[in-house]
Short mmCIF file of C-alpha atoms in Angstrom, two decimals:
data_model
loop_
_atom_site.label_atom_id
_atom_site.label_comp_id
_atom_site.label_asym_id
_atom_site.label_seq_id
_atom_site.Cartn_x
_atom_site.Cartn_y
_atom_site.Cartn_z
CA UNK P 153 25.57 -4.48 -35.19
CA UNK P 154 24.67 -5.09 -31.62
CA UNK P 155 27.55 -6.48 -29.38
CA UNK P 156 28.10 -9.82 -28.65
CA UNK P 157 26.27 -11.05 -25.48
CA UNK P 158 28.67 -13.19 -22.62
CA UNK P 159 27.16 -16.64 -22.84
CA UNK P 160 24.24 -17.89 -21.21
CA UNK P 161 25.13 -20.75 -18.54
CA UNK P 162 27.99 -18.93 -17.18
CA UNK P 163 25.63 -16.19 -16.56
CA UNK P 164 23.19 -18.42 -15.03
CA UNK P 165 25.72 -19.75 -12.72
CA UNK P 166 26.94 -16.24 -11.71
CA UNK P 167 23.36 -14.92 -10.65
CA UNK P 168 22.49 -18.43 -8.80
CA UNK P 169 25.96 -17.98 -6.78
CA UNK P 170 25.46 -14.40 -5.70
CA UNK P 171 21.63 -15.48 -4.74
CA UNK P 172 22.46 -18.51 -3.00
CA UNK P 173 25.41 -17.17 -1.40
CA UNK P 174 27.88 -19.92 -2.15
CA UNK P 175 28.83 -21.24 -5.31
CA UNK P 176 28.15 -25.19 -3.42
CA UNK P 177 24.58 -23.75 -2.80
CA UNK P 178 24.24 -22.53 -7.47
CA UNK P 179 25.73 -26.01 -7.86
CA UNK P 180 22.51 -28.01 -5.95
CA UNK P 181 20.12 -25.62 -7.57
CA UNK P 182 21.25 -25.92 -10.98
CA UNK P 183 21.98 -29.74 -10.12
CA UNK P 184 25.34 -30.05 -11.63
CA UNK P 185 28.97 -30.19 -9.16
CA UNK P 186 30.57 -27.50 -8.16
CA UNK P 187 33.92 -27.69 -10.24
CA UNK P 188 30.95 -27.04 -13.14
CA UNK P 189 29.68 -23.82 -11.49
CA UNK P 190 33.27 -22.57 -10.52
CA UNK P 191 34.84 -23.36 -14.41
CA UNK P 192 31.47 -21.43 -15.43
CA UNK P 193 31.98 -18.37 -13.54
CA UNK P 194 35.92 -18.38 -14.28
CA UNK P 195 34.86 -18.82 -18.62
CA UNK P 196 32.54 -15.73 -17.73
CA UNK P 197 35.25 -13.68 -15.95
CA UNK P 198 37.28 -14.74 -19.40
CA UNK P 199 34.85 -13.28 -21.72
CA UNK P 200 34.21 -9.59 -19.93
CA UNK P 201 38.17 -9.79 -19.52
CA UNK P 202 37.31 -8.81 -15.62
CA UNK P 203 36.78 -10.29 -11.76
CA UNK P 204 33.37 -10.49 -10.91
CA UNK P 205 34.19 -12.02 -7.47
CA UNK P 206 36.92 -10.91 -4.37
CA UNK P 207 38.84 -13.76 -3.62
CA UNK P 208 40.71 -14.89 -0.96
CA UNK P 209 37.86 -14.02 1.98
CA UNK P 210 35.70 -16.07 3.79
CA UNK P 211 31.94 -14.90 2.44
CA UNK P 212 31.60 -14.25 -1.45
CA UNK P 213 32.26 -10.31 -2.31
CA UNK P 214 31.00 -8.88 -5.60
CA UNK P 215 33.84 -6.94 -7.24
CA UNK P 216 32.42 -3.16 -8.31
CA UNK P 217 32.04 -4.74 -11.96
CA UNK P 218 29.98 -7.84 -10.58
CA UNK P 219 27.69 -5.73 -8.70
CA UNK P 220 27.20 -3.24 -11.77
CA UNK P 221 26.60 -6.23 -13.94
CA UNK P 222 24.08 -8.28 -10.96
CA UNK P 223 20.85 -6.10 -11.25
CA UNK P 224 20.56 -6.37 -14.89
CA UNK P 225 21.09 -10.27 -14.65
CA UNK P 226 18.94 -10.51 -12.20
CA UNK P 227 16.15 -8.26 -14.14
CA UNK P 228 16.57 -10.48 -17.17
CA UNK P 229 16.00 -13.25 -15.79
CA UNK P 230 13.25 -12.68 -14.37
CA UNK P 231 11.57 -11.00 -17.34
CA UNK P 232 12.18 -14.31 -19.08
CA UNK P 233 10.58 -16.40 -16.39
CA UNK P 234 7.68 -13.82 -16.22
CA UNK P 235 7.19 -14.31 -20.49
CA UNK P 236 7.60 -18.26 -19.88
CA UNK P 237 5.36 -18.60 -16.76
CA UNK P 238 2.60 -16.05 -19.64
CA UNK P 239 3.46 -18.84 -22.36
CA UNK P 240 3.13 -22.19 -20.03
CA UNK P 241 -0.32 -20.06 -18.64
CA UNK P 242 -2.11 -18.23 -20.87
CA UNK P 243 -5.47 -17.77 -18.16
CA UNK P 244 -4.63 -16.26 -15.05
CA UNK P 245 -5.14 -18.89 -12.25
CA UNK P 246 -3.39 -19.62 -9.23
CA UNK P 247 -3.55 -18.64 -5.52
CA UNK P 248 -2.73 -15.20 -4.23
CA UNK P 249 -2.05 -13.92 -1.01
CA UNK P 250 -3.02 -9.82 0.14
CA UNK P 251 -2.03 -8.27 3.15
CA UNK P 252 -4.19 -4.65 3.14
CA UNK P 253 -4.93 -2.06 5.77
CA UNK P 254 -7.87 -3.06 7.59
CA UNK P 255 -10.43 -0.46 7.02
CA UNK P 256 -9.39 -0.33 3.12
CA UNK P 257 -9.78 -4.06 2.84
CA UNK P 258 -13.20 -3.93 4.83
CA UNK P 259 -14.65 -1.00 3.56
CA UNK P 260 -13.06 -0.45 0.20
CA UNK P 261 -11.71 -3.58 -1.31
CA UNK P 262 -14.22 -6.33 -0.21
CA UNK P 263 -16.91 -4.60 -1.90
CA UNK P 264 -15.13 -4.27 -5.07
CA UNK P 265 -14.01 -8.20 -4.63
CA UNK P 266 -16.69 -9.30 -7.39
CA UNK P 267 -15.16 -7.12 -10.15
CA UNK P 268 -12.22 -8.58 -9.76
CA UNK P 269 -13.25 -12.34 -9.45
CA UNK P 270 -15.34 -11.62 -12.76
CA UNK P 271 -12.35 -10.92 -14.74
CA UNK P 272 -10.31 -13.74 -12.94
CA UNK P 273 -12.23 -16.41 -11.58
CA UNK P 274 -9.30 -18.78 -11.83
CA UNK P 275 -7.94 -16.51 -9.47
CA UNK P 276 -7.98 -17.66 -5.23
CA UNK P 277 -7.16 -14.74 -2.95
CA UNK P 278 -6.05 -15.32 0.39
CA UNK P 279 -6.83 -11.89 1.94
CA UNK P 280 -5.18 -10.80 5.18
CA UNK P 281 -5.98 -7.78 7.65
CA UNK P 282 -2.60 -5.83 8.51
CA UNK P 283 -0.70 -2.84 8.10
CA UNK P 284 2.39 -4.40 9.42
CA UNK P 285 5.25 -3.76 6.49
CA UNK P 286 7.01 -7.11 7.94
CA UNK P 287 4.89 -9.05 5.26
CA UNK P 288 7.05 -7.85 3.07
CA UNK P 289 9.54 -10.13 3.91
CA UNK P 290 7.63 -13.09 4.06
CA UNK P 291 7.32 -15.25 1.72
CA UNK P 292 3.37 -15.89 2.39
CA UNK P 293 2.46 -12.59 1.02
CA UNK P 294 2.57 -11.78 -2.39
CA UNK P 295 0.99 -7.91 -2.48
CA UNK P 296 0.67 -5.45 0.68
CA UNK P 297 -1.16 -2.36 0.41
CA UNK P 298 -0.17 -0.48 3.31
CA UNK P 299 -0.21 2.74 5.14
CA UNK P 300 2.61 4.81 5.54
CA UNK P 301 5.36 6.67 4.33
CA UNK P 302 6.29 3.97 1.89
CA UNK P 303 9.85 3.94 2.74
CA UNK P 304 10.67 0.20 2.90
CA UNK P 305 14.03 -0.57 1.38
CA UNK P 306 14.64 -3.53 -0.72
CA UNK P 307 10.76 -3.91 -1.90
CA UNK P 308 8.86 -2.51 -4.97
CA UNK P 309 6.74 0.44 -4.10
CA UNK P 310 3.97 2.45 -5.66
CA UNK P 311 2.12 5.28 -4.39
CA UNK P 312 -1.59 3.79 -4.70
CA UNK P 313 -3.70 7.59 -3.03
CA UNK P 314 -3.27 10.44 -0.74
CA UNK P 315 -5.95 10.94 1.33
CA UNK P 316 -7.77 13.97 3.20
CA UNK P 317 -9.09 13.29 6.41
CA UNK P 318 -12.83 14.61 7.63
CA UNK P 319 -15.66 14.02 10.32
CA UNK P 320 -18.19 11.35 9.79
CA UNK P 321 -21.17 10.40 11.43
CA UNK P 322 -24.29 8.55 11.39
CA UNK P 323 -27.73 10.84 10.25
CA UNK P 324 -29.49 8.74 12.70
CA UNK P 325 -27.34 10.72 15.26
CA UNK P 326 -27.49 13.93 13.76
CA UNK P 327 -30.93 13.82 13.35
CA UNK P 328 -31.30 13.73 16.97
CA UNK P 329 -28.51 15.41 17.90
CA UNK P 330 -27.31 18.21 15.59
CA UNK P 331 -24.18 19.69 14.99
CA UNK P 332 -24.73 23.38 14.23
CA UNK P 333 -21.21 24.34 14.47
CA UNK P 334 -17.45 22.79 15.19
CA UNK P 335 -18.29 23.48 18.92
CA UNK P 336 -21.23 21.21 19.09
CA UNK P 337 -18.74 17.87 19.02
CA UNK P 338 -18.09 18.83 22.59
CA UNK P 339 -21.80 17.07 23.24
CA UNK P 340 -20.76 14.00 21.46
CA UNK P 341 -18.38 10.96 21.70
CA UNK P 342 -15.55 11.02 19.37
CA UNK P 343 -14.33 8.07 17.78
CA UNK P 344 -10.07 7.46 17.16
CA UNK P 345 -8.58 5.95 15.13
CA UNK P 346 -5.35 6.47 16.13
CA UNK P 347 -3.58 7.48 19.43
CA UNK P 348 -5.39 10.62 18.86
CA UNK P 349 -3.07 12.70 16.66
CA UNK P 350 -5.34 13.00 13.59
CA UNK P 351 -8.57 14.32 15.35
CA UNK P 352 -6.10 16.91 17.21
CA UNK P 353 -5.11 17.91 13.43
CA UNK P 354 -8.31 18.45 12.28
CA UNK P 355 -9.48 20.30 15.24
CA UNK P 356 -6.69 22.56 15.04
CA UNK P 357 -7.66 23.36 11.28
CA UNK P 358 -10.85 24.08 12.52
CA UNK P 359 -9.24 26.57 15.30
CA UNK P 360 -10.96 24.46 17.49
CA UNK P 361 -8.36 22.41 19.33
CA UNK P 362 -8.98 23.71 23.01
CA UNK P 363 -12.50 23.27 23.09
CA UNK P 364 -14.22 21.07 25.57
CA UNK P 365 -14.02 17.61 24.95
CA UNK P 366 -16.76 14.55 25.70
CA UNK P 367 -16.17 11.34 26.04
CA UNK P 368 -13.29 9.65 23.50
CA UNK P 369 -12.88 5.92 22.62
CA UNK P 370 -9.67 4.83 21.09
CA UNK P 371 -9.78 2.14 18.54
CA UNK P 372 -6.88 -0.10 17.34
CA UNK P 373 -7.75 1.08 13.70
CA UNK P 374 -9.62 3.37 11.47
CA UNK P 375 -12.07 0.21 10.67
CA UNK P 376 -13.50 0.05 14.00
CA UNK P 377 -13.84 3.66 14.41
CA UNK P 378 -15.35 3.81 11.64
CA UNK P 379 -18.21 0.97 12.16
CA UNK P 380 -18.61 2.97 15.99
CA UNK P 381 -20.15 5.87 13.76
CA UNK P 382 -22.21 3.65 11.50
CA UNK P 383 -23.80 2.33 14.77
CA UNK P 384 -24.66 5.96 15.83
CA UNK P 385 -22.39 5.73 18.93
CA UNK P 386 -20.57 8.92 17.97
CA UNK P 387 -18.53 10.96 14.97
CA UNK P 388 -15.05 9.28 13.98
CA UNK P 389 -12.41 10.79 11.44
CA UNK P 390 -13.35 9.31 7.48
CA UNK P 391 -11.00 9.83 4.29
CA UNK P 392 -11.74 10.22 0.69
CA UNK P 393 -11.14 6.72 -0.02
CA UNK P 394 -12.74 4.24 2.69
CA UNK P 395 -15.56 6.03 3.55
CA UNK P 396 -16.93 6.95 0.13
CA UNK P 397 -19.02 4.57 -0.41
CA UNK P 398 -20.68 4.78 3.32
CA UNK P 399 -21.30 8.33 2.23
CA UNK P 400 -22.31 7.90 -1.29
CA UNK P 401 -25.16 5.34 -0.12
CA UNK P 402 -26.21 7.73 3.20
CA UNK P 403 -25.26 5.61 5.79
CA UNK P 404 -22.76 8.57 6.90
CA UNK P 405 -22.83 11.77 6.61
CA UNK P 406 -20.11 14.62 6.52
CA UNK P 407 -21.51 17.89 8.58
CA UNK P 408 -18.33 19.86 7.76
CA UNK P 409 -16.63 20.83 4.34
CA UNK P 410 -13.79 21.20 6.03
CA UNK P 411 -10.77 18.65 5.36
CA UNK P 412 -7.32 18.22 6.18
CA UNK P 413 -4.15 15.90 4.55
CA UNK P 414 -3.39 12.36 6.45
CA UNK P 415 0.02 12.08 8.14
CA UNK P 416 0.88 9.28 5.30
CA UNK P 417 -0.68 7.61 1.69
CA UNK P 418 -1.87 4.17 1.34
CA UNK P 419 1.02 2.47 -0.76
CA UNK P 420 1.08 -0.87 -3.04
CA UNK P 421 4.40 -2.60 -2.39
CA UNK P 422 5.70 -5.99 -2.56
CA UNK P 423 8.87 -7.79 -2.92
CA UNK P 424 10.99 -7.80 -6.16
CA UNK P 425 10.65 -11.08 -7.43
CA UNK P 426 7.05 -11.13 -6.75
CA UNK P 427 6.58 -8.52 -8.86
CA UNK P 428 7.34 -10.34 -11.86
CA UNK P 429 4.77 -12.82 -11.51
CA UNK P 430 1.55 -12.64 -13.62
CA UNK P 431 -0.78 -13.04 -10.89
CA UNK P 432 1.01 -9.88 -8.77
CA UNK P 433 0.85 -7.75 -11.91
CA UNK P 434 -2.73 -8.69 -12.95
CA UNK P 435 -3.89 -8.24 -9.62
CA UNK P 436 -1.74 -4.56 -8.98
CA UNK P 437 -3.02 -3.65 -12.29
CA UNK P 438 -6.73 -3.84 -11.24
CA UNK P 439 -6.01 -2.03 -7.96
CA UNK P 440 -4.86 1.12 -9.94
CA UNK P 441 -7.37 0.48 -12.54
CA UNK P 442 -10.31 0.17 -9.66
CA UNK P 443 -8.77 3.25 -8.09
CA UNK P 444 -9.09 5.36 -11.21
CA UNK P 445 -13.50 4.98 -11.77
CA UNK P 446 -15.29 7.88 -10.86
CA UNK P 447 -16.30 7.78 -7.30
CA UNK P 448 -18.79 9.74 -5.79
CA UNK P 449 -17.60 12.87 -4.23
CA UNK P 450 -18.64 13.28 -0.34
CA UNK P 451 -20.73 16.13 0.23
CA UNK P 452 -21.08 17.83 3.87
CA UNK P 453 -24.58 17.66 4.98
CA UNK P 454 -24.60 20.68 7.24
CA UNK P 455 -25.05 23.90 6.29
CA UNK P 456 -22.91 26.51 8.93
CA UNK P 457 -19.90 27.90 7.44
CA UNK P 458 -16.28 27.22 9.41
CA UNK P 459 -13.47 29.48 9.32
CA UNK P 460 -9.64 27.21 8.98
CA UNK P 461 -6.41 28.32 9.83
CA UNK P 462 -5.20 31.82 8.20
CA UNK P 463 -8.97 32.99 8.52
CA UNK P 464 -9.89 30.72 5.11
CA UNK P 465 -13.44 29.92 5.18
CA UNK P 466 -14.38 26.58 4.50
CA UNK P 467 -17.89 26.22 3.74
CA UNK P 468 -19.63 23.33 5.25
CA UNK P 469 -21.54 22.20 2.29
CA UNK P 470 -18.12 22.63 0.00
CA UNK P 471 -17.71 18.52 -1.98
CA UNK P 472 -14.91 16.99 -0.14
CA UNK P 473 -12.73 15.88 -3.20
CA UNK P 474 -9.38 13.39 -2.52
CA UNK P 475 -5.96 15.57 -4.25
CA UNK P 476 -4.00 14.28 -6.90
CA UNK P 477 -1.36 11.61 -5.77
CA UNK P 478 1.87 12.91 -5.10
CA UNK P 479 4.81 11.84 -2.69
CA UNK P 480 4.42 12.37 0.55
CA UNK P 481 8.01 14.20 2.66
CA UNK P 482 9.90 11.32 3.50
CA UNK P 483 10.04 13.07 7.58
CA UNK P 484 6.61 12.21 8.52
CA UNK P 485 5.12 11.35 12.21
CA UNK P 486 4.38 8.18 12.88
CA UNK P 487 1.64 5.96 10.47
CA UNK P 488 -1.90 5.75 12.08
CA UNK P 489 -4.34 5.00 9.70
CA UNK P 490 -4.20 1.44 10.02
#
């Protein structure tokens, strides 16, 4: 026989008094005074024969038992107003707002935009350009996908893809100006991304890193880089995610097999509470869905071979292929891929 569950109000008062921080505060909310919300948190202290609250102090203290018993309040609750928000709206309409990574959301997600507004065309998405994890906090932003190490306390988080990082550049440029080995970049302009760190990675793999340099153009963001390459102007850094599709269609090129890991992952994350919300879950859903069709596999365009680190040859016309998703080490320099 299952136990006997503590009854509901009281419970309702207890999880509005921890959120709001003041029993006054659970009193407004639930609109009733706050002798009510004080008798209902005492009759629920009764009936698990224990304190849930310290008192005698200024602020409001969870006892050890009131903060073991807060998080599955708090979870129930919010499954019920997910299942009655599902009941009250059985098409999925509304407004949603996105914070993504600006070259994902230009070159990855925009194009894949109509797929999702098929499905859901009740659906309005508010779509912002930003790898700033402070949207987290706001309450503007319903779903981030961001870059980094996906260490952000207090927020749901889901690793979305690793990435591998390789050269890309226009065949207009190549055509005219080949590159016949690793050495040959010397004669062209290369394209960051970053502050610089992930094109002194790769160049390392390549046992490469002291070679003459040409001229270099720093970019606020992978995006930009990116669109300096499709323009012919040079050969930027691309990853197995964003510049797929450039590749697939042959408006870049990849003239070495070689390919080495990103300092971080692009991660889905967004606050708790949002998380329980159709809309959030329909639209993370689809992400991970969209994520999972078979893409196109790069493949390098040149035909020398390279030799990486440890003497491993790394053929130029090898398919550049994305790894499976793991967990990046939570010590990581900093995020650049923005």
């Amino acid at each position: 026989m299952a136990s006997r569950l503590p009854p509901l109000n009281p419970l309702r008062a207890f999880e509005a008094t921890v959120r709001r921080g003041s029993v006054s505060a659970a009193a407004r909310e639930l609109s009733v005074t706050h002798g009510a919300i004080s008798h209902q948190i005492r009759a629920l202290e009764e009936a698990l024969g224990t304190a849930l609250f310290e008192r005698g102090g200024k602020r409001l203290k969870l006892t050890p038992q009131g903060a073991l018993l807060l998080p599955a309040v708090t979870n129930a609750f919010g499954e019920i107003a997910a299942a009655t928000a599902l009941m009250k709206q059985p098409e999925t309409r509304g407004d949603i707002s996105i914070a993504c990574v600006p070259a994902l959301l230009s070159l990855w997600l925009l194009p894949r935009l109509p797929s999702f507004t098929e499905h859901y065309p009740g659906v309005r998405l508010k779509l912002v350009a930003s790898n700033d994890p402070e949207h987290l906090r706001s309450l503007d932003t319903d779903v981030c996908v961001l870059y980094g190490d996906g260490n952000w306390p207090d927020c749901w988080t889901r690793l979305w893809s690793n990435l591998q990082l390789f050269p890309v550049a226009s065949p207009t440029l190549l055509n005219s100006r080949p590159l016949r080995s690793v050495r040959d970049l010397a004669d062209h302009t290369l394209f960051h991304g970053d502050d610089g760190r992930e094109w002194n990675t790769w160049l390392a793999a390549a046992d490469a890193i002291d070679m003459p340099r040409g001229p270099q153009h720093f970019m606020s963001d992978a995006r930009l880089s990116t669109e300096a390459a499709l323009h012919g102007q040079g050969i930027a850094l691309g990853d197995t995610i964003t510049a797929s599709s450039l590749i697939a269609r042959g408006d870049l090129v990849v003239p070495f097999g070689l390919t080495v890991p990103a300092n971080h992952a692009f991660y889905v994350a967004c606050r708790q509470a949002a998380r329980q919300t159709p809309i959030v879950k329909v639209f993370i859903d689809w992400l991970f869905a969209t994520l999972e069709e078979t893409l196109p596999e790069p493949q390098a365009s040149a035909r020398m071979p390279m030799r990486g680190r440890g003497g491993r040859a790394a053929d130029a016309h090898r398919p550049l292929s994305a790894p499976a998703p793991r967990r990046p080490a939570s010590s990581q320099p900093r995020k650049t891929r923005a």
